[in-house]
C-alpha positions as protocol buffer text, in pm:
chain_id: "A"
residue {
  index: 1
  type: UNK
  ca { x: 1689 y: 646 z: -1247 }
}
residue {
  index: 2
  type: UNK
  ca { x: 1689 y: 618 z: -1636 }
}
residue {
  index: 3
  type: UNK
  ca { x: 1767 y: 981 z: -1666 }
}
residue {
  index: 4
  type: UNK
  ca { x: 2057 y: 936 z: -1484 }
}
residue {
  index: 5
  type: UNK
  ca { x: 2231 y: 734 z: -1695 }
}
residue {
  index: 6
  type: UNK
  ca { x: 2079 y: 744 z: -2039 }
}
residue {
  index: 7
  type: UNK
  ca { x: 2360 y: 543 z: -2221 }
}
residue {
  index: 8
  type: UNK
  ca { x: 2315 y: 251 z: -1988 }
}
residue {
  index: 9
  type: UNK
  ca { x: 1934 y: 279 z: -2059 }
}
residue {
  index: 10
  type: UNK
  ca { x: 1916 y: 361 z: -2413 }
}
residue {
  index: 11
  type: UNK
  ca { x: 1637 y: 53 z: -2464 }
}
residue {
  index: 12
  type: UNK
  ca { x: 1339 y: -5 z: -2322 }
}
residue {
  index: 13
  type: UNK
  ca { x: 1442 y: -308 z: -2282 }
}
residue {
  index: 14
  type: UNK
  ca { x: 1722 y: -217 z: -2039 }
}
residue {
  index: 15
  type: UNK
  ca { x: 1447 y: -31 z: -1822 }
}
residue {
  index: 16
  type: UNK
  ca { x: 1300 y: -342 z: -1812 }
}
residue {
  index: 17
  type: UNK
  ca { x: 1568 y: -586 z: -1713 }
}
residue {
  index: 18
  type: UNK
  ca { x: 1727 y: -355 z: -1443 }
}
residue {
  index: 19
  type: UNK
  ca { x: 1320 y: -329 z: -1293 }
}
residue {
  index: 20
  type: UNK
  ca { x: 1291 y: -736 z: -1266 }
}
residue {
  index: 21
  type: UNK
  ca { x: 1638 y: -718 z: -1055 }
}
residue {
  index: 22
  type: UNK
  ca { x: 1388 y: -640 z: -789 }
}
residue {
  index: 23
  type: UNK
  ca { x: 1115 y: -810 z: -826 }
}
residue {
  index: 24
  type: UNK
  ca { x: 1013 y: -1022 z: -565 }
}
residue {
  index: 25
  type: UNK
  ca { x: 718 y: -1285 z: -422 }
}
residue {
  index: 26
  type: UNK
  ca { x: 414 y: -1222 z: -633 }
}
residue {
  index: 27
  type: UNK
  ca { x: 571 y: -998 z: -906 }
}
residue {
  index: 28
  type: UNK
  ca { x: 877 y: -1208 z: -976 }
}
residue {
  index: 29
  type: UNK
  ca { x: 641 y: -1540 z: -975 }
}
residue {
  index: 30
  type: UNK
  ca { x: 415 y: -1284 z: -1240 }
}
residue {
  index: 31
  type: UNK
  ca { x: 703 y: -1204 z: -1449 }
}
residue {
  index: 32
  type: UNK
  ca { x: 812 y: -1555 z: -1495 }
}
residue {
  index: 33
  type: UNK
  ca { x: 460 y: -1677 z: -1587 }
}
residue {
  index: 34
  type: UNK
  ca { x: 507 y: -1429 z: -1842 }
}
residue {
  index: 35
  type: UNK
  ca { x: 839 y: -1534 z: -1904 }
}
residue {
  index: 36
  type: UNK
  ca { x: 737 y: -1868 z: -1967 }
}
residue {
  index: 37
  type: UNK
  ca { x: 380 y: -1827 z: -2141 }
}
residue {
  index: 38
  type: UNK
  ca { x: 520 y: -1555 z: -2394 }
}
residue {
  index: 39
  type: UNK
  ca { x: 861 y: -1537 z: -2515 }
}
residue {
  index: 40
  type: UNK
  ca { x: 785 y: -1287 z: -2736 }
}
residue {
  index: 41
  type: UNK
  ca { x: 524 y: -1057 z: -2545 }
}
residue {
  index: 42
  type: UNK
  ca { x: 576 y: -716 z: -2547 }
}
residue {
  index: 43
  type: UNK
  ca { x: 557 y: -669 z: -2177 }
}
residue {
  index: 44
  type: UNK
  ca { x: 896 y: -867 z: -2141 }
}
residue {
  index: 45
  type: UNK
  ca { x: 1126 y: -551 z: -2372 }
}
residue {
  index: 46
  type: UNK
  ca { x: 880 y: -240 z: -2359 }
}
residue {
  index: 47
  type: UNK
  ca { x: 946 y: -26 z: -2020 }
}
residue {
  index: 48
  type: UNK
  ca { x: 537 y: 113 z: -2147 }
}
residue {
  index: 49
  type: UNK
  ca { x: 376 y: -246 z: -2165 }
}
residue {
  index: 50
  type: UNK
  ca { x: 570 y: -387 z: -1867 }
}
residue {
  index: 51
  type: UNK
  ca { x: 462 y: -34 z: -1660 }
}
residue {
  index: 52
  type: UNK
  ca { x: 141 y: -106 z: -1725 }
}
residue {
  index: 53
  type: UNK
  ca { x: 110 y: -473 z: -1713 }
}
residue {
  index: 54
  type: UNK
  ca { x: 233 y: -447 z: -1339 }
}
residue {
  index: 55
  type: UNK
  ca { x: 35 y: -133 z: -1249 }
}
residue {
  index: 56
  type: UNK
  ca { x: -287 y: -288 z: -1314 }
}
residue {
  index: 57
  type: UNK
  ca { x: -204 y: -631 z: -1149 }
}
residue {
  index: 58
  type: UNK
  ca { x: -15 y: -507 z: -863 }
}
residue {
  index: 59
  type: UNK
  ca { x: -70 y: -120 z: -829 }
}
residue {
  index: 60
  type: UNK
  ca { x: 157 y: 146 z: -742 }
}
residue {
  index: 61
  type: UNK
  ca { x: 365 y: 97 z: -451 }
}
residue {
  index: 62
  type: UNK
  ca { x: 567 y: 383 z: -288 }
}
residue {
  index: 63
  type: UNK
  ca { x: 702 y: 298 z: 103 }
}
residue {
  index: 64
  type: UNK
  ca { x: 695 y: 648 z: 182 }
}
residue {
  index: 65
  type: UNK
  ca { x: 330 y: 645 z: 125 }
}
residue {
  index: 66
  type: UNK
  ca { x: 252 y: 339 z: 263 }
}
residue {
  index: 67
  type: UNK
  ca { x: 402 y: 493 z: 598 }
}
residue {
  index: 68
  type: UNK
  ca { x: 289 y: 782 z: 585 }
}
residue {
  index: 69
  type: UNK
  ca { x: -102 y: 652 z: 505 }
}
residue {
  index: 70
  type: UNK
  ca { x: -46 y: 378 z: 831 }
}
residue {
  index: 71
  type: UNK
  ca { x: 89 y: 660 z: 1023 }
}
residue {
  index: 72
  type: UNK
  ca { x: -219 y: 859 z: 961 }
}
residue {
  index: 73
  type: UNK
  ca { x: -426 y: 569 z: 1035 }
}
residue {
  index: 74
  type: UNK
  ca { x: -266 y: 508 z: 1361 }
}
residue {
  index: 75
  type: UNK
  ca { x: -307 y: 863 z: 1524 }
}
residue {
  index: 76
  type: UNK
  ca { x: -575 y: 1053 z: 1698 }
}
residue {
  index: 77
  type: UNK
  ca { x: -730 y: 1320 z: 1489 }
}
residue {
  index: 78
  type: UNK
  ca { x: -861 y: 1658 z: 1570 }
}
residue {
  index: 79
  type: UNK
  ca { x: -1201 y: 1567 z: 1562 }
}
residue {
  index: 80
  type: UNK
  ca { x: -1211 y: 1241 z: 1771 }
}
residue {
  index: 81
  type: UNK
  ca { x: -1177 y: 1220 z: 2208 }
}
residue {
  index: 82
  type: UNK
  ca { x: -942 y: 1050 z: 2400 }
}
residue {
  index: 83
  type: UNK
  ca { x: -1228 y: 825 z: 2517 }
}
residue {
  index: 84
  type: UNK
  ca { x: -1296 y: 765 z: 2128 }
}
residue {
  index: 85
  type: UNK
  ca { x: -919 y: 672 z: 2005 }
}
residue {
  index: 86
  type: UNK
  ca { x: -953 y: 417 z: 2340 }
}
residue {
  index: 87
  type: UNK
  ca { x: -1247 y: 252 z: 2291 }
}
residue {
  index: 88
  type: UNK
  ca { x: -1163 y: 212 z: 1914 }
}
residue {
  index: 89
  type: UNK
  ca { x: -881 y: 37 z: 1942 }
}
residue {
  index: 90
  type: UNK
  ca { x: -973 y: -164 z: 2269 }
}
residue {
  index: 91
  type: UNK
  ca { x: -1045 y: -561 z: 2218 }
}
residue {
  index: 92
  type: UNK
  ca { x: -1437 y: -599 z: 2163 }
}
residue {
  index: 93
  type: UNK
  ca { x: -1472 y: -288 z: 2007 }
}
residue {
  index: 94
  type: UNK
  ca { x: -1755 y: -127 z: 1773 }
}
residue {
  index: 95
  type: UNK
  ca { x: -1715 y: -200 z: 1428 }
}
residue {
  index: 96
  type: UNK
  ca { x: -1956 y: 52 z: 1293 }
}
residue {
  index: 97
  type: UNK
  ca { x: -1968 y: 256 z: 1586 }
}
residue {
  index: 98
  type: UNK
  ca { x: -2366 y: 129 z: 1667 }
}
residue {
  index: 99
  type: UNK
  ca { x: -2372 y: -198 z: 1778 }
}
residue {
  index: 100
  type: UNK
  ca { x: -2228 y: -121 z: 2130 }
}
residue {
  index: 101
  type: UNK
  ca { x: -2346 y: 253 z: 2154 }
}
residue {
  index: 102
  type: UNK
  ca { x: -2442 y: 163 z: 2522 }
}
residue {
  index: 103
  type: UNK
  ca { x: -2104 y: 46 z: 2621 }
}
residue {
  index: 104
  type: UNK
  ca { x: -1934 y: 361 z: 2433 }
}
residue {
  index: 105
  type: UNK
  ca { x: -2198 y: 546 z: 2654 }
}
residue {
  index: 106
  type: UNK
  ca { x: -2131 y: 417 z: 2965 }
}
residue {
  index: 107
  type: UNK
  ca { x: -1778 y: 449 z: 2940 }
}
residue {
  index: 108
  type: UNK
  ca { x: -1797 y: 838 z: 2831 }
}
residue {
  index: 109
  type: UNK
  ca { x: -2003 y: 883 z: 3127 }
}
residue {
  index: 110
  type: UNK
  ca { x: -1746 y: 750 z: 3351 }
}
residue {
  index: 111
  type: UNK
  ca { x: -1437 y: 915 z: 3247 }
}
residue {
  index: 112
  type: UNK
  ca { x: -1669 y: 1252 z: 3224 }
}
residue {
  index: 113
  type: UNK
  ca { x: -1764 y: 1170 z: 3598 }
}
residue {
  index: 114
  type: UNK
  ca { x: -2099 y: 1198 z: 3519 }
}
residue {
  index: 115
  type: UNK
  ca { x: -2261 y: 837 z: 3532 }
}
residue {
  index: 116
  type: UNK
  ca { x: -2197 y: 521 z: 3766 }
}
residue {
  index: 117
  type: UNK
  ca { x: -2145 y: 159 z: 3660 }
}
C-alpha cells in the first residue's frame, strides 16, 4: 500500500496514522493506552516500532489464512474414516481419542457390520 503512493507516505509517520484508521477493539483500546501513557514514544511515528509493538502483542493477522487454516480444520483428511470425522465431531466425543476407545469401537463395528449392540 505504501509503495503505491510514496508521496502520500513519505514518513513513517504517515504509515502509521493511515494503519490506526483501522484499528479496532483490542488494538485501538492498545494504541490509545499508548497514546495516552507516551506522547512521545516512538511506536506512535515509526511504521518499524509500531510494526513491531503490535506484532508481538497481537500477532499477525491475515483473513485469507485464517480461512484457509479453519477450512482445513473443518474437512476430512486422507488419512481419517468416515466413521472417524463422525464420531469426532459428534456431542460426547473423545478428547484424546482414549478415553472412550470402547464406544469408538463399538460404533466401527457397527457401521463395518461386523459387531452387534
Amino acid at each position: 500500500m505504501f509503495q503505491a503512493k510514496p508521496l502520500t507516505f513519505q514518513l513513517e509517520s504517515s504509515h502509521v496514522a493511515f494503519t490506526v484508521l483501522y484499528l479496532q477493539g483490542m488494538t485501538f483500546d492498545h494504541y490509545m493506552a499508548l497514546l495516552q501513557c507516551n506522547l512521545h514514544s516512538p511506536v506512535l511515528s515509526n511504521w518499524q516500532a509500531f510494526s513491531q509493538e503490535f506484532l508481538s502483542k497481537f500477532g499477525m493477522f491475515d483473513t485469507v489464512v485464517g480461512a484457509k487454516e479453519n477450512l482445513f480444520n473443518h474437512q476430512m483428511h486422507n488419512n481419517e474414516q468416515f466413521t472417524t470425522f463422525i464420531i469426532h465431531y459428534s456431542p460426547g466425543s473423545v478428547s484424546t481419542g482414549k478415553e472412550n476407545l470402547s464406544g469408538y469401537q463399538r460404533t466401527l463395528s457397527l457401521v463395518n457390520g461386523s459387531g452387534t449392540s
